[in-house]
Amino acid sequence: MIEPTPVDLTFMRLQLAEKDRQIADLKGGGGDGTFDGMDHRVSRLEHRLDKLGDGLGEVEVKLATLNEKVSHLPSKSYIDTRLLIMLAVIAALVAFADKIQAFFG
């Protein structure tokens, strides 16, 4: 096993001291056992969550509007059927072009 160097030990002690300070701040910040800075952060998060909820409501309304607009559009099968019928008519006109010219000509 590798022995930590004095620099490593000093660094670990500094990290532990920082963690201890953060824990002490959370425990002893007043405000009924909460950290005052934490209250501000939580209130900001709640405000952002409210904005997010409002935005989600707007998205739901826009989605409903879009669904209503799209519901009147023709379906893919309808378009495919019409396209096949038109191609069949064009193919019949090309196939019987000589007979059609003879009938009108």
mmCIF file with all atom_site columns, N, CA, C and O in Angstrom, residues 30-72:
data_model
loop_
_atom_site.group_PDB
_atom_site.id
_atom_site.type_symbol
_atom_site.label_atom_id
_atom_site.label_alt_id
_atom_site.label_comp_id
_atom_site.label_asym_id
_atom_site.label_entity_id
_atom_site.label_seq_id
_atom_site.pdbx_PDB_ins_code
_atom_site.Cartn_x
_atom_site.Cartn_y
_atom_site.Cartn_z
_atom_site.occupancy
_atom_site.B_iso_or_equiv
_atom_site.pdbx_formal_charge
_atom_site.auth_seq_id
_atom_site.auth_comp_id
_atom_site.auth_asym_id
_atom_site.auth_atom_id
_atom_site.pdbx_PDB_model_num
ATOM 1   N N  . GLY A 1 30 ? -29.253 29.392 12.391  1.00 0.00 ? 30 GLY A N  1
ATOM 2   C CA . GLY A 1 30 ? -30.432 30.072 12.894  1.00 0.00 ? 30 GLY A CA 1
ATOM 3   C C  . GLY A 1 30 ? -31.635 29.712 12.039  1.00 0.00 ? 30 GLY A C  1
ATOM 4   O O  . GLY A 1 30 ? -31.598 28.804 11.230  1.00 0.00 ? 30 GLY A O  1
ATOM 5   N N  . GLY A 1 31 ? -32.726 30.418 12.195  1.00 0.00 ? 31 GLY A N  1
ATOM 6   C CA . GLY A 1 31 ? -33.890 30.180 11.356  1.00 0.00 ? 31 GLY A CA 1
ATOM 7   C C  . GLY A 1 31 ? -34.499 28.811 11.572  1.00 0.00 ? 31 GLY A C  1
ATOM 8   O O  . GLY A 1 31 ? -34.756 28.085 10.622  1.00 0.00 ? 31 GLY A O  1
ATOM 9   N N  . ASP A 1 32 ? -34.700 28.414 12.814  1.00 0.00 ? 32 ASP A N  1
ATOM 10  C CA . ASP A 1 32 ? -35.317 27.125 13.165  1.00 0.00 ? 32 ASP A CA 1
ATOM 11  C C  . ASP A 1 32 ? -34.529 25.936 12.636  1.00 0.00 ? 32 ASP A C  1
ATOM 12  O O  . ASP A 1 32 ? -35.091 24.977 12.108  1.00 0.00 ? 32 ASP A O  1
ATOM 13  N N  . GLY A 1 33 ? -33.245 25.979 12.739  1.00 0.00 ? 33 GLY A N  1
ATOM 14  C CA . GLY A 1 33 ? -32.421 24.839 12.366  1.00 0.00 ? 33 GLY A CA 1
ATOM 15  C C  . GLY A 1 33 ? -32.081 24.764 10.899  1.00 0.00 ? 33 GLY A C  1
ATOM 16  O O  . GLY A 1 33 ? -31.542 23.774 10.441  1.00 0.00 ? 33 GLY A O  1
ATOM 17  N N  . THR A 1 34 ? -32.435 25.787 10.140  1.00 0.00 ? 34 THR A N  1
ATOM 18  C CA . THR A 1 34 ? -32.067 25.788 8.732   1.00 0.00 ? 34 THR A CA 1
ATOM 19  C C  . THR A 1 34 ? -31.019 26.847 8.486   1.00 0.00 ? 34 THR A C  1
ATOM 20  O O  . THR A 1 34 ? -30.853 27.782 9.256   1.00 0.00 ? 34 THR A O  1
ATOM 21  N N  . PHE A 1 35 ? -30.344 26.709 7.400   1.00 0.00 ? 35 PHE A N  1
ATOM 22  C CA . PHE A 1 35 ? -29.310 27.659 7.009   1.00 0.00 ? 35 PHE A CA 1
ATOM 23  C C  . PHE A 1 35 ? -29.978 28.766 6.200   1.00 0.00 ? 35 PHE A C  1
ATOM 24  O O  . PHE A 1 35 ? -30.726 28.498 5.273   1.00 0.00 ? 35 PHE A O  1
ATOM 25  N N  . ASP A 1 36 ? -29.733 30.018 6.566   1.00 0.00 ? 36 ASP A N  1
ATOM 26  C CA . ASP A 1 36 ? -30.415 31.135 5.913   1.00 0.00 ? 36 ASP A CA 1
ATOM 27  C C  . ASP A 1 36 ? -30.192 31.145 4.413   1.00 0.00 ? 36 ASP A C  1
ATOM 28  O O  . ASP A 1 36 ? -31.091 31.433 3.645   1.00 0.00 ? 36 ASP A O  1
ATOM 29  N N  . GLY A 1 37 ? -28.992 30.859 3.978   1.00 0.00 ? 37 GLY A N  1
ATOM 30  C CA . GLY A 1 37 ? -28.719 30.794 2.547   1.00 0.00 ? 37 GLY A CA 1
ATOM 31  C C  . GLY A 1 37 ? -29.519 29.693 1.869   1.00 0.00 ? 37 GLY A C  1
ATOM 32  O O  . GLY A 1 37 ? -29.907 29.811 0.711   1.00 0.00 ? 37 GLY A O  1
ATOM 33  N N  . MET A 1 38 ? -29.782 28.632 2.595   1.00 0.00 ? 38 MET A N  1
ATOM 34  C CA . MET A 1 38 ? -30.553 27.520 2.045   1.00 0.00 ? 38 MET A CA 1
ATOM 35  C C  . MET A 1 38 ? -31.996 27.957 1.773   1.00 0.00 ? 38 MET A C  1
ATOM 36  O O  . MET A 1 38 ? -32.589 27.576 0.777   1.00 0.00 ? 38 MET A O  1
ATOM 37  N N  . ASP A 1 39 ? -32.567 28.784 2.688   1.00 0.00 ? 39 ASP A N  1
ATOM 38  C CA . ASP A 1 39 ? -33.930 29.277 2.480   1.00 0.00 ? 39 ASP A CA 1
ATOM 39  C C  . ASP A 1 39 ? -34.028 30.061 1.181   1.00 0.00 ? 39 ASP A C  1
ATOM 40  O O  . ASP A 1 39 ? -34.987 29.915 0.426   1.00 0.00 ? 39 ASP A O  1
ATOM 41  N N  . HIS A 1 40 ? -33.032 30.895 0.926   1.00 0.00 ? 40 HIS A N  1
ATOM 42  C CA . HIS A 1 40 ? -33.021 31.680 -0.310  1.00 0.00 ? 40 HIS A CA 1
ATOM 43  C C  . HIS A 1 40 ? -32.943 30.767 -1.527  1.00 0.00 ? 40 HIS A C  1
ATOM 44  O O  . HIS A 1 40 ? -33.665 30.965 -2.507  1.00 0.00 ? 40 HIS A O  1
ATOM 45  N N  . ARG A 1 41 ? -32.078 29.768 -1.463  1.00 0.00 ? 41 ARG A N  1
ATOM 46  C CA . ARG A 1 41 ? -31.935 28.842 -2.591  1.00 0.00 ? 41 ARG A CA 1
ATOM 47  C C  . ARG A 1 41 ? -33.220 28.059 -2.835  1.00 0.00 ? 41 ARG A C  1
ATOM 48  O O  . ARG A 1 41 ? -33.644 27.865 -3.970  1.00 0.00 ? 41 ARG A O  1
ATOM 49  N N  . VAL A 1 42 ? -33.850 27.614 -1.759  1.00 0.00 ? 42 VAL A N  1
ATOM 50  C CA . VAL A 1 42 ? -35.095 26.858 -1.905  1.00 0.00 ? 42 VAL A CA 1
ATOM 51  C C  . VAL A 1 42 ? -36.184 27.743 -2.485  1.00 0.00 ? 42 VAL A C  1
ATOM 52  O O  . VAL A 1 42 ? -36.953 27.313 -3.357  1.00 0.00 ? 42 VAL A O  1
ATOM 53  N N  . SER A 1 43 ? -36.267 28.990 -2.042  1.00 0.00 ? 43 SER A N  1
ATOM 54  C CA . SER A 1 43 ? -37.297 29.894 -2.579  1.00 0.00 ? 43 SER A CA 1
ATOM 55  C C  . SER A 1 43 ? -37.055 30.162 -4.067  1.00 0.00 ? 43 SER A C  1
ATOM 56  O O  . SER A 1 43 ? -38.005 30.243 -4.847  1.00 0.00 ? 43 SER A O  1
ATOM 57  N N  . ARG A 1 44 ? -35.775 30.289 -4.462  1.00 0.00 ? 44 ARG A N  1
ATOM 58  C CA . ARG A 1 44 ? -35.471 30.463 -5.886  1.00 0.00 ? 44 ARG A CA 1
ATOM 59  C C  . ARG A 1 44 ? -35.881 29.231 -6.685  1.00 0.00 ? 44 ARG A C  1
ATOM 60  O O  . ARG A 1 44 ? -36.446 29.353 -7.775  1.00 0.00 ? 44 ARG A O  1
ATOM 61  N N  . LEU A 1 45 ? -35.620 28.051 -6.140  1.00 0.00 ? 45 LEU A N  1
ATOM 62  C CA . LEU A 1 45 ? -36.015 26.818 -6.826  1.00 0.00 ? 45 LEU A CA 1
ATOM 63  C C  . LEU A 1 45 ? -37.534 26.714 -6.934  1.00 0.00 ? 45 LEU A C  1
ATOM 64  O O  . LEU A 1 45 ? -38.061 26.288 -7.973  1.00 0.00 ? 45 LEU A O  1
ATOM 65  N N  . GLU A 1 46 ? -38.245 27.099 -5.882  1.00 0.00 ? 46 GLU A N  1
ATOM 66  C CA . GLU A 1 46 ? -39.706 27.075 -5.931  1.00 0.00 ? 46 GLU A CA 1
ATOM 67  C C  . GLU A 1 46 ? -40.225 28.048 -6.982  1.00 0.00 ? 46 GLU A C  1
ATOM 68  O O  . GLU A 1 46 ? -41.170 27.743 -7.711  1.00 0.00 ? 46 GLU A O  1
ATOM 69  N N  . HIS A 1 47 ? -39.602 29.221 -7.071  1.00 0.00 ? 47 HIS A N  1
ATOM 70  C CA . HIS A 1 47 ? -40.006 30.201 -8.084  1.00 0.00 ? 47 HIS A CA 1
ATOM 71  C C  . HIS A 1 47 ? -39.779 29.650 -9.491  1.00 0.00 ? 47 HIS A C  1
ATOM 72  O O  . HIS A 1 47 ? -40.643 29.780 -10.359 1.00 0.00 ? 47 HIS A O  1
ATOM 73  N N  . ARG A 1 48 ? -38.637 29.022 -9.699  1.00 0.00 ? 48 ARG A N  1
ATOM 74  C CA . ARG A 1 48 ? -38.351 28.426 -11.007 1.00 0.00 ? 48 ARG A CA 1
ATOM 75  C C  . ARG A 1 48 ? -39.319 27.298 -11.322 1.00 0.00 ? 48 ARG A C  1
ATOM 76  O O  . ARG A 1 48 ? -39.750 27.135 -12.463 1.00 0.00 ? 48 ARG A O  1
ATOM 77  N N  . LEU A 1 49 ? -39.683 26.526 -10.314 1.00 0.00 ? 49 LEU A N  1
ATOM 78  C CA . LEU A 1 49 ? -40.636 25.442 -10.514 1.00 0.00 ? 49 LEU A CA 1
ATOM 79  C C  . LEU A 1 49 ? -42.006 25.995 -10.891 1.00 0.00 ? 49 LEU A C  1
ATOM 80  O O  . LEU A 1 49 ? -42.695 25.432 -11.746 1.00 0.00 ? 49 LEU A O  1
ATOM 81  N N  . ASP A 1 50 ? -42.402 27.101 -10.276 1.00 0.00 ? 50 ASP A N  1
ATOM 82  C CA . ASP A 1 50 ? -43.662 27.742 -10.645 1.00 0.00 ? 50 ASP A CA 1
ATOM 83  C C  . ASP A 1 50 ? -43.636 28.206 -12.097 1.00 0.00 ? 50 ASP A C  1
ATOM 84  O O  . ASP A 1 50 ? -44.606 28.024 -12.846 1.00 0.00 ? 50 ASP A O  1
ATOM 85  N N  . LYS A 1 51 ? -42.520 28.824 -12.507 1.00 0.00 ? 51 LYS A N  1
ATOM 86  C CA . LYS A 1 51 ? -42.378 29.249 -13.903 1.00 0.00 ? 51 LYS A CA 1
ATOM 87  C C  . LYS A 1 51 ? -42.446 28.059 -14.845 1.00 0.00 ? 51 LYS A C  1
ATOM 88  O O  . LYS A 1 51 ? -43.063 28.119 -15.901 1.00 0.00 ? 51 LYS A O  1
ATOM 89  N N  . LEU A 1 52 ? -41.795 26.967 -14.450 1.00 0.00 ? 52 LEU A N  1
ATOM 90  C CA . LEU A 1 52 ? -41.811 25.761 -15.271 1.00 0.00 ? 52 LEU A CA 1
ATOM 91  C C  . LEU A 1 52 ? -43.226 25.218 -15.402 1.00 0.00 ? 52 LEU A C  1
ATOM 92  O O  . LEU A 1 52 ? -43.646 24.803 -16.484 1.00 0.00 ? 52 LEU A O  1
ATOM 93  N N  . GLY A 1 53 ? -43.994 25.251 -14.312 1.00 0.00 ? 53 GLY A N  1
ATOM 94  C CA . GLY A 1 53 ? -45.383 24.796 -14.356 1.00 0.00 ? 53 GLY A CA 1
ATOM 95  C C  . GLY A 1 53 ? -46.221 25.666 -15.274 1.00 0.00 ? 53 GLY A C  1
ATOM 96  O O  . GLY A 1 53 ? -47.060 25.160 -16.032 1.00 0.00 ? 53 GLY A O  1
ATOM 97  N N  . ASP A 1 54 ? -46.009 26.986 -15.228 1.00 0.00 ? 54 ASP A N  1
ATOM 98  C CA . ASP A 1 54 ? -46.728 27.891 -16.127 1.00 0.00 ? 54 ASP A CA 1
ATOM 99  C C  . ASP A 1 54 ? -46.379 27.603 -17.577 1.00 0.00 ? 54 ASP A C  1
ATOM 100 O O  . ASP A 1 54 ? -47.251 27.566 -18.450 1.00 0.00 ? 54 ASP A O  1
ATOM 101 N N  . GLY A 1 55 ? -45.099 27.401 -17.831 1.00 0.00 ? 55 GLY A N  1
ATOM 102 C CA . GLY A 1 55 ? -44.663 27.092 -19.195 1.00 0.00 ? 55 GLY A CA 1
ATOM 103 C C  . GLY A 1 55 ? -45.243 25.779 -19.686 1.00 0.00 ? 55 GLY A C  1
ATOM 104 O O  . GLY A 1 55 ? -45.633 25.649 -20.844 1.00 0.00 ? 55 GLY A O  1
ATOM 105 N N  . LEU A 1 56 ? -45.331 24.807 -18.797 1.00 0.00 ? 56 LEU A N  1
ATOM 106 C CA . LEU A 1 56 ? -45.900 23.516 -19.172 1.00 0.00 ? 56 LEU A CA 1
ATOM 107 C C  . LEU A 1 56 ? -47.377 23.660 -19.505 1.00 0.00 ? 56 LEU A C  1
ATOM 108 O O  . LEU A 1 56 ? -47.874 23.027 -20.430 1.00 0.00 ? 56 LEU A O  1
ATOM 109 N N  . GLY A 1 57 ? -48.073 24.515 -18.773 1.00 0.00 ? 57 GLY A N  1
ATOM 110 C CA . GLY A 1 57 ? -49.482 24.770 -19.082 1.00 0.00 ? 57 GLY A CA 1
ATOM 111 C C  . GLY A 1 57 ? -49.642 25.370 -20.466 1.00 0.00 ? 57 GLY A C  1
ATOM 112 O O  . GLY A 1 57 ? -50.555 25.003 -21.215 1.00 0.00 ? 57 GLY A O  1
ATOM 113 N N  . GLU A 1 58 ? -48.756 26.300 -20.818 1.00 0.00 ? 58 GLU A N  1
ATOM 114 C CA . GLU A 1 58 ? -48.797 26.905 -22.152 1.00 0.00 ? 58 GLU A CA 1
ATOM 115 C C  . GLU A 1 58 ? -48.529 25.866 -23.228 1.00 0.00 ? 58 GLU A C  1
ATOM 116 O O  . GLU A 1 58 ? -49.166 25.865 -24.284 1.00 0.00 ? 58 GLU A O  1
ATOM 117 N N  . VAL A 1 59 ? -47.598 24.969 -22.975 1.00 0.00 ? 59 VAL A N  1
ATOM 118 C CA . VAL A 1 59 ? -47.288 23.912 -23.946 1.00 0.00 ? 59 VAL A CA 1
ATOM 119 C C  . VAL A 1 59 ? -48.497 23.003 -24.136 1.00 0.00 ? 59 VAL A C  1
ATOM 120 O O  . VAL A 1 59 ? -48.818 22.612 -25.259 1.00 0.00 ? 59 VAL A O  1
ATOM 121 N N  . GLU A 1 60 ? -49.200 22.682 -23.051 1.00 0.00 ? 60 GLU A N  1
ATOM 122 C CA . GLU A 1 60 ? -50.387 21.834 -23.162 1.00 0.00 ? 60 GLU A CA 1
ATOM 123 C C  . GLU A 1 60 ? -51.456 22.501 -24.015 1.00 0.00 ? 60 GLU A C  1
ATOM 124 O O  . GLU A 1 60 ? -52.095 21.850 -24.845 1.00 0.00 ? 60 GLU A O  1
ATOM 125 N N  . VAL A 1 61 ? -51.659 23.805 -23.835 1.00 0.00 ? 61 VAL A N  1
ATOM 126 C CA . VAL A 1 61 ? -52.655 24.526 -24.621 1.00 0.00 ? 61 VAL A CA 1
ATOM 127 C C  . VAL A 1 61 ? -52.255 24.540 -26.094 1.00 0.00 ? 61 VAL A C  1
ATOM 128 O O  . VAL A 1 61 ? -53.084 24.285 -26.984 1.00 0.00 ? 61 VAL A O  1
ATOM 129 N N  . LYS A 1 62 ? -50.982 24.810 -26.366 1.00 0.00 ? 62 LYS A N  1
ATOM 130 C CA . LYS A 1 62 ? -50.522 24.844 -27.754 1.00 0.00 ? 62 LYS A CA 1
ATOM 131 C C  . LYS A 1 62 ? -50.607 23.469 -28.397 1.00 0.00 ? 62 LYS A C  1
ATOM 132 O O  . LYS A 1 62 ? -50.939 23.348 -29.579 1.00 0.00 ? 62 LYS A O  1
ATOM 133 N N  . LEU A 1 63 ? -50.332 22.419 -27.637 1.00 0.00 ? 63 LEU A N  1
ATOM 134 C CA . LEU A 1 63 ? -50.440 21.068 -28.161 1.00 0.00 ? 63 LEU A CA 1
ATOM 135 C C  . LEU A 1 63 ? -51.886 20.723 -28.493 1.00 0.00 ? 63 LEU A C  1
ATOM 136 O O  . LEU A 1 63 ? -52.169 20.117 -29.525 1.00 0.00 ? 63 LEU A O  1
ATOM 137 N N  . ALA A 1 64 ? -52.817 21.127 -27.644 1.00 0.00 ? 64 ALA A N  1
ATOM 138 C CA . ALA A 1 64 ? -54.231 20.881 -27.917 1.00 0.00 ? 64 ALA A CA 1
ATOM 139 C C  . ALA A 1 64 ? -54.670 21.627 -29.175 1.00 0.00 ? 64 ALA A C  1
ATOM 140 O O  . ALA A 1 64 ? -55.408 21.083 -30.012 1.00 0.00 ? 64 ALA A O  1
ATOM 141 N N  . THR A 1 65 ? -54.204 22.873 -29.326 1.00 0.00 ? 65 THR A N  1
ATOM 142 C CA . THR A 1 65 ? -54.529 23.654 -30.520 1.00 0.00 ? 65 THR A CA 1
ATOM 143 C C  . THR A 1 65 ? -53.960 22.990 -31.764 1.00 0.00 ? 65 THR A C  1
ATOM 144 O O  . THR A 1 65 ? -54.640 22.884 -32.792 1.00 0.00 ? 65 THR A O  1
ATOM 145 N N  . LEU A 1 66 ? -52.733 22.538 -31.680 1.00 0.00 ? 66 LEU A N  1
ATOM 146 C CA . LEU A 1 66 ? -52.101 21.874 -32.812 1.00 0.00 ? 66 LEU A CA 1
ATOM 147 C C  . LEU A 1 66 ? -52.834 20.588 -33.177 1.00 0.00 ? 66 LEU A C  1
ATOM 148 O O  . LEU A 1 66 ? -53.069 20.307 -34.357 1.00 0.00 ? 66 LEU A O  1
ATOM 149 N N  . ASN A 1 67 ? -53.230 19.812 -32.169 1.00 0.00 ? 67 ASN A N  1
ATOM 150 C CA . ASN A 1 67 ? -53.985 18.582 -32.438 1.00 0.00 ? 67 ASN A CA 1
ATOM 151 C C  . ASN A 1 67 ? -55.295 18.887 -33.144 1.00 0.00 ? 67 ASN A C  1
ATOM 152 O O  . ASN A 1 67 ? -55.716 18.150 -34.038 1.00 0.00 ? 67 ASN A O  1
ATOM 153 N N  . GLU A 1 68 ? -55.961 19.970 -32.755 1.00 0.00 ? 68 GLU A N  1
ATOM 154 C CA . GLU A 1 68 ? -57.220 20.344 -33.397 1.00 0.00 ? 68 GLU A CA 1
ATOM 155 C C  . GLU A 1 68 ? -56.992 20.745 -34.853 1.00 0.00 ? 68 GLU A C  1
ATOM 156 O O  . GLU A 1 68 ? -57.762 20.374 -35.734 1.00 0.00 ? 68 GLU A O  1
ATOM 157 N N  . LYS A 1 69 ? -55.922 21.475 -35.120 1.00 0.00 ? 69 LYS A N  1
ATOM 158 C CA . LYS A 1 69 ? -55.632 21.887 -36.501 1.00 0.00 ? 69 LYS A CA 1
ATOM 159 C C  . LYS A 1 69 ? -55.254 20.692 -37.363 1.00 0.00 ? 69 LYS A C  1
ATOM 160 O O  . LYS A 1 69 ? -55.639 20.605 -38.526 1.00 0.00 ? 69 LYS A O  1
ATOM 161 N N  . VAL A 1 70 ? -54.500 19.771 -36.820 1.00 0.00 ? 70 VAL A N  1
ATOM 162 C CA . VAL A 1 70 ? -54.012 18.624 -37.583 1.00 0.00 ? 70 VAL A CA 1
ATOM 163 C C  . VAL A 1 70 ? -55.119 17.592 -37.812 1.00 0.00 ? 70 VAL A C  1
ATOM 164 O O  . VAL A 1 70 ? -55.095 16.862 -38.801 1.00 0.00 ? 70 VAL A O  1
ATOM 165 N N  . SER A 1 71 ? -56.108 17.561 -36.943 1.00 0.00 ? 71 SER A N  1
ATOM 166 C CA . SER A 1 71 ? -57.155 16.545 -37.068 1.00 0.00 ? 71 SER A CA 1
ATOM 167 C C  . SER A 1 71 ? -57.960 16.708 -38.352 1.00 0.00 ? 71 SER A C  1
ATOM 168 O O  . SER A 1 71 ? -58.571 15.753 -38.824 1.00 0.00 ? 71 SER A O  1
ATOM 169 N N  . HIS A 1 72 ? -57.962 17.897 -38.945 1.00 0.00 ? 72 HIS A N  1
ATOM 170 C CA . HIS A 1 72 ? -58.716 18.128 -40.175 1.00 0.00 ? 72 HIS A CA 1
ATOM 171 C C  . HIS A 1 72 ? -57.914 17.831 -41.441 1.00 0.00 ? 72 HIS A C  1
ATOM 172 O O  . HIS A 1 72 ? -58.467 17.869 -42.537 1.00 0.00 ? 72 HIS A O  1
#
